[in-house]
Amino acid sequence: MTSADQKKKSAAQAALKLVFPGMRLGLGTGSTASAFVTLLGEKVREGLDIIAVPTSEDTRRLAEARGIRLTTLDETPTLDLCVDGADEVDPVLNLIKGGGGALLREKIVAQASARMVVIVDDTKLSDNLGGFPLPVEVVPFGARATVMSIDEATRRHGIGGAIVRREIGGAPFVTDNNMHIYDCHYRNIPDPALLAADIASIAGVAEHGLFAGIASTVVVGTDDGVEIMGQPI
Ligand code: 5RP
């Protein structure tokens, strides 16, 4: 049986085939995206000329350490390709993201990219989203009221479950944008696009981790190599 790390690396290696000289890239966050950044750094050392926007401070530090030339969306507002991980993937390429707490910047970068390619190991595949608690990035001001609004909105659609503030050592987890994350334990999300629109409409929600209709390709690392979902690579 192939290890999870090897599957992540296989997916990252396959995604690297989509990178060409001169490209403007978005670099995702998490262990799978880090495998991609590490491999990309090797290509850069061999002479590949690309420029990239990181989706988190962690990824910025890793990319800098690997010698990858970085830019910002203010300097470079459109990107050719974004490569990122995911926490859960359904058969039509809807995603849950934000396990690492970087979902807001990840979505901004994905939205600025002509193409989003997701790299995962096969444990992330699911028939219905919701097995992974949905992360929602919330403005700290009025967070309790915002969470009640999220709960009301989702219950109207027959979806409910505990909404838990993410904490580290008893203190709230603070994102790169100085906001908090609430993990919504819905278990099953029948219509991800509908829920995405409902949660996004609530003031106080900075962004949520549902990526509905954004990814064009998912590269899945498996025991036998990689499988491609969606647009071929
Ligand atoms: C971070 C993310 C990550 O892409 C997601 O959590 C997957 O991480 P990993 O590759 O470590 O499993 O959305 O906000």
CSV table of C-alpha atoms and ligand atoms in Angstrom, one decimal:
chain,number,residue,atom,x,y,z
A,1,MET,CA,0.0,0.0,0.0
A,2,THR,CA,1.3,3.4,-1.0
A,3,SER,CA,1.8,5.9,1.8
A,4,ALA,CA,-0.4,9.1,1.9
A,5,ASP,CA,2.8,11.2,1.5
A,6,GLN,CA,3.8,9.2,-1.7
A,7,LYS,CA,0.3,9.7,-3.1
A,8,LYS,CA,0.4,13.4,-2.4
A,9,LYS,CA,3.8,13.6,-4.1
A,10,SER,CA,2.5,11.6,-7.2
A,11,ALA,CA,-0.4,14.1,-7.5
A,12,ALA,CA,2.0,17.0,-7.1
A,13,GLN,CA,4.4,15.6,-9.7
A,14,ALA,CA,1.6,15.1,-12.2
A,15,ALA,CA,0.4,18.7,-11.7
A,16,LEU,CA,3.9,20.0,-12.4
A,17,LYS,CA,3.5,18.9,-16.0
A,18,LEU,CA,1.1,21.8,-16.4
A,19,VAL,CA,3.7,24.4,-15.5
A,20,PHE,CA,5.5,26.1,-18.4
A,21,PRO,CA,8.2,28.9,-18.5
A,22,GLY,CA,6.8,32.3,-18.0
A,23,MET,CA,3.7,31.2,-16.2
A,24,ARG,CA,2.1,33.1,-13.3
A,25,LEU,CA,1.1,30.6,-10.7
A,26,GLY,CA,-1.0,30.4,-7.5
A,27,LEU,CA,0.5,28.3,-4.8
A,28,GLY,CA,-1.9,26.5,-2.4
A,29,THR,CA,-1.5,25.7,1.3
A,30,GLY,CA,-1.3,22.4,3.2
A,31,SER,CA,0.9,19.3,3.0
A,32,THR,CA,-0.1,18.3,-0.6
A,33,ALA,CA,0.4,21.9,-1.9
A,34,SER,CA,3.7,22.0,-0.1
A,35,ALA,CA,4.8,18.8,-1.9
A,36,PHE,CA,4.1,20.7,-5.2
A,37,VAL,CA,6.0,23.8,-4.0
A,38,THR,CA,9.0,21.7,-3.1
A,39,LEU,CA,9.0,20.0,-6.5
A,40,LEU,CA,8.5,23.4,-8.2
A,41,GLY,CA,11.5,24.7,-6.3
A,42,GLU,CA,13.6,22.0,-7.8
A,43,LYS,CA,12.5,23.0,-11.3
A,44,VAL,CA,13.3,26.6,-10.5
A,45,ARG,CA,16.8,25.7,-9.4
A,46,GLU,CA,17.2,23.9,-12.7
A,47,GLY,CA,16.3,27.2,-14.5
A,48,LEU,CA,12.5,27.2,-14.8
A,49,ASP,CA,11.3,30.9,-14.9
A,50,ILE,CA,7.9,31.3,-13.3
A,51,ILE,CA,6.4,33.8,-10.8
A,52,ALA,CA,3.9,32.9,-8.1
A,53,VAL,CA,1.4,34.2,-5.6
A,54,PRO,CA,1.3,32.2,-2.3
A,55,THR,CA,-2.1,31.6,-0.6
A,56,SER,CA,-0.7,31.8,3.0
A,57,GLU,CA,2.2,33.0,5.0
A,58,ASP,CA,3.3,29.4,5.5
A,59,THR,CA,3.4,28.9,1.7
A,60,ARG,CA,5.1,32.2,1.2
A,61,ARG,CA,7.9,31.1,3.7
A,62,LEU,CA,8.3,27.7,2.0
A,63,ALA,CA,8.4,29.2,-1.5
A,64,GLU,CA,10.9,31.8,-0.5
A,65,ALA,CA,13.1,29.1,1.1
A,66,ARG,CA,12.9,27.1,-2.2
A,67,GLY,CA,14.0,30.1,-4.3
A,68,ILE,CA,10.6,30.7,-6.0
A,69,ARG,CA,10.1,34.2,-7.3
A,70,LEU,CA,7.0,35.6,-5.6
A,71,THR,CA,4.6,38.4,-6.5
A,72,THR,CA,1.2,39.6,-5.1
A,73,LEU,CA,-2.2,39.9,-6.7
A,74,ASP,CA,-1.8,43.7,-6.6
A,75,GLU,CA,1.2,43.5,-8.8
A,76,THR,CA,-0.1,40.5,-10.9
A,77,PRO,CA,-3.9,40.3,-10.6
A,78,THR,CA,-4.4,37.5,-13.1
A,79,LEU,CA,-2.8,34.1,-12.9
A,80,ASP,CA,-2.5,31.2,-15.4
A,81,LEU,CA,-2.8,28.3,-13.0
A,82,CYS,CA,-3.4,27.7,-9.4
A,83,VAL,CA,-2.4,24.4,-7.8
A,84,ASP,CA,-3.9,23.6,-4.4
A,85,GLY,CA,-4.9,20.8,-2.1
A,86,ALA,CA,-8.4,20.0,-0.7
A,87,ASP,CA,-10.0,18.4,2.3
A,88,GLU,CA,-12.8,16.7,0.5
A,89,VAL,CA,-13.7,16.3,-3.2
A,90,ASP,CA,-17.1,15.2,-4.7
A,91,PRO,CA,-17.6,13.5,-8.1
A,92,VAL,CA,-18.4,16.8,-9.8
A,93,LEU,CA,-15.3,18.5,-8.4
A,94,ASN,CA,-16.9,20.5,-5.7
A,95,LEU,CA,-14.5,20.9,-2.8
A,96,ILE,CA,-14.3,21.6,0.9
A,97,LYS,CA,-11.1,23.5,1.7
A,98,GLY,CA,-9.8,25.3,4.7
A,99,GLY,CA,-8.5,22.5,6.9
A,100,GLY,CA,-5.3,24.6,7.1
A,101,GLY,CA,-7.3,27.8,7.7
A,102,ALA,CA,-6.2,29.5,4.4
A,103,LEU,CA,-9.5,29.3,2.6
A,104,LEU,CA,-10.0,33.0,2.0
A,105,ARG,CA,-6.7,33.6,0.3
A,106,GLU,CA,-7.0,30.3,-1.4
A,107,LYS,CA,-10.3,31.3,-2.9
A,108,ILE,CA,-9.1,34.7,-4.0
A,109,VAL,CA,-6.1,33.2,-5.7
A,110,ALA,CA,-8.2,30.5,-7.4
A,111,GLN,CA,-10.7,33.1,-8.6
A,112,ALA,CA,-7.8,35.1,-10.1
A,113,SER,CA,-6.5,32.0,-11.9
A,114,ALA,CA,-7.5,30.9,-15.4
A,115,ARG,CA,-7.4,27.3,-14.1
A,116,MET,CA,-7.5,25.7,-10.7
A,117,VAL,CA,-6.0,22.2,-10.4
A,118,VAL,CA,-6.5,20.4,-7.2
A,119,ILE,CA,-4.1,17.7,-5.9
A,120,VAL,CA,-5.2,15.2,-3.3
A,121,ASP,CA,-4.6,11.6,-2.2
A,122,ASP,CA,-7.5,9.2,-2.7
A,123,THR,CA,-8.7,9.5,0.9
A,124,LYS,CA,-10.1,12.9,0.1
A,125,LEU,CA,-12.7,11.6,-2.4
A,126,SER,CA,-16.3,11.4,-1.2
A,127,ASP,CA,-19.8,10.8,-2.8
A,128,ASN,CA,-21.2,13.8,-0.8
A,129,LEU,CA,-19.4,16.7,0.7
A,130,GLY,CA,-19.8,17.2,4.5
A,131,GLY,CA,-17.8,14.4,5.9
A,132,PHE,CA,-15.1,17.0,6.5
A,133,PRO,CA,-16.4,19.8,8.7
A,134,LEU,CA,-16.9,22.9,6.6
A,135,PRO,CA,-14.6,25.7,7.7
A,136,VAL,CA,-16.0,29.2,7.6
A,137,GLU,CA,-13.8,32.3,8.2
A,138,VAL,CA,-15.6,34.8,10.4
A,139,VAL,CA,-14.9,38.4,11.3
A,140,PRO,CA,-14.3,38.4,15.1
A,141,PHE,CA,-16.6,41.4,15.6
A,142,GLY,CA,-20.1,39.9,16.4
A,143,ALA,CA,-18.9,36.4,15.7
A,144,ARG,CA,-21.6,34.8,18.0
A,145,ALA,CA,-24.4,36.6,16.0
A,146,THR,CA,-22.8,35.6,12.7
A,147,VAL,CA,-22.6,32.0,13.8
A,148,MET,CA,-26.3,32.1,14.8
A,149,SER,CA,-27.1,33.5,11.3
A,150,ILE,CA,-25.1,30.7,9.7
A,151,ASP,CA,-27.0,28.1,11.7
A,152,GLU,CA,-30.4,29.6,10.9
A,153,ALA,CA,-29.7,29.9,7.2
A,154,THR,CA,-28.5,26.3,6.9
A,155,ARG,CA,-31.3,24.8,9.0
A,156,ARG,CA,-33.8,26.4,6.6
A,157,HIS,CA,-32.3,24.0,4.0
A,158,GLY,CA,-32.5,21.0,6.3
A,159,ILE,CA,-28.8,21.1,7.1
A,160,GLY,CA,-27.7,21.3,10.7
A,161,GLY,CA,-24.8,20.4,13.0
A,162,ALA,CA,-22.5,21.7,15.6
A,163,ILE,CA,-20.6,24.9,14.6
A,164,VAL,CA,-17.3,24.9,16.6
A,165,ARG,CA,-14.8,27.7,16.9
A,166,ARG,CA,-11.3,26.4,15.9
A,167,GLU,CA,-8.9,26.8,18.8
A,168,ILE,CA,-5.2,26.2,19.4
A,169,GLY,CA,-4.2,25.6,23.0
A,170,GLY,CA,-7.5,27.1,24.3
A,171,ALA,CA,-7.2,30.3,22.2
A,172,PRO,CA,-9.0,31.0,19.0
A,173,PHE,CA,-7.1,30.0,15.8
A,174,VAL,CA,-6.3,33.3,14.0
A,175,THR,CA,-6.0,33.3,10.2
A,176,ASP,CA,-3.5,35.2,8.1
A,177,ASN,CA,-6.3,37.8,7.8
A,178,ASN,CA,-6.7,38.1,11.6
A,179,MET,CA,-10.1,36.3,11.5
A,180,HIS,CA,-11.4,33.2,13.2
A,181,ILE,CA,-12.5,29.9,11.8
A,182,TYR,CA,-15.7,28.1,12.7
A,183,ASP,CA,-15.9,24.4,11.6
A,184,CYS,CA,-19.5,23.4,10.7
A,185,HIS,CA,-20.2,19.7,11.3
A,186,TYR,CA,-22.9,19.2,8.7
A,187,ARG,CA,-22.0,15.6,7.7
A,188,ASN,CA,-23.9,15.9,4.4
A,189,ILE,CA,-24.3,18.8,2.1
A,190,PRO,CA,-26.8,17.9,-0.6
A,191,ASP,CA,-26.5,21.1,-2.7
A,192,PRO,CA,-23.0,22.6,-2.2
A,193,ALA,CA,-23.7,25.6,-4.6
A,194,LEU,CA,-26.9,26.5,-2.8
A,195,LEU,CA,-25.3,26.3,0.6
A,196,ALA,CA,-22.3,28.3,-0.6
A,197,ALA,CA,-24.5,31.2,-1.8
A,198,ASP,CA,-26.5,31.2,1.5
A,199,ILE,CA,-23.5,31.3,3.8
A,200,ALA,CA,-21.7,33.8,1.6
A,201,SER,CA,-24.6,36.2,1.9
A,202,ILE,CA,-24.3,36.6,5.7
A,203,ALA,CA,-22.5,39.7,6.9
A,204,GLY,CA,-19.7,38.7,9.2
A,205,VAL,CA,-18.7,35.7,7.0
A,206,ALA,CA,-15.5,36.6,5.3
A,207,GLU,CA,-15.5,33.4,3.2
A,208,HIS,CA,-16.4,29.7,3.5
A,209,GLY,CA,-14.5,26.6,2.4
A,210,LEU,CA,-17.0,25.4,-0.2
A,211,PHE,CA,-15.4,25.7,-3.6
A,212,ALA,CA,-18.4,24.9,-5.9
A,213,GLY,CA,-17.7,24.9,-9.7
A,214,ILE,CA,-14.2,26.4,-9.3
A,215,ALA,CA,-11.8,23.5,-9.9
A,216,SER,CA,-11.4,22.3,-13.5
A,217,THR,CA,-9.2,19.3,-12.7
A,218,VAL,CA,-8.5,17.1,-9.7
A,219,VAL,CA,-5.4,15.0,-9.7
A,220,VAL,CA,-5.8,12.1,-7.3
A,221,GLY,CA,-2.8,10.2,-6.0
A,222,THR,CA,-3.6,6.4,-5.7
A,223,ASP,CA,-1.9,3.1,-5.0
A,224,ASP,CA,-1.4,2.8,-8.8
A,225,GLY,CA,-0.2,6.4,-9.6
A,226,VAL,CA,-2.6,9.1,-10.4
A,227,GLU,CA,-6.2,9.4,-11.7
A,228,ILE,CA,-7.5,12.5,-13.3
A,229,MET,CA,-11.0,13.9,-12.7
A,230,GLY,CA,-12.4,16.6,-14.9
A,231,GLN,CA,-10.3,18.4,-17.6
A,232,PRO,CA,-7.3,16.3,-18.7
A,233,ILE,CA,-3.8,17.5,-17.8
B,1,5RP,C1,-5.7,24.7,3.6
B,1,5RP,C2,-6.4,23.8,2.7
B,1,5RP,C3,-5.6,22.6,2.3
B,1,5RP,O1,-5.5,22.6,0.9
B,1,5RP,C4,-6.4,21.4,2.7
B,1,5RP,O2,-6.5,21.5,4.2
B,1,5RP,C5,-5.6,20.1,2.4
B,1,5RP,O3,-4.5,20.0,3.2
B,1,5RP,P1,-3.5,18.7,3.0
B,1,5RP,O4,-3.0,18.7,1.7
B,1,5RP,O5,-2.5,18.9,4.1
B,1,5RP,O6,-4.4,17.5,3.4
B,1,5RP,O7,-7.5,24.0,2.2
B,1,5RP,O8,-6.6,25.8,4.0
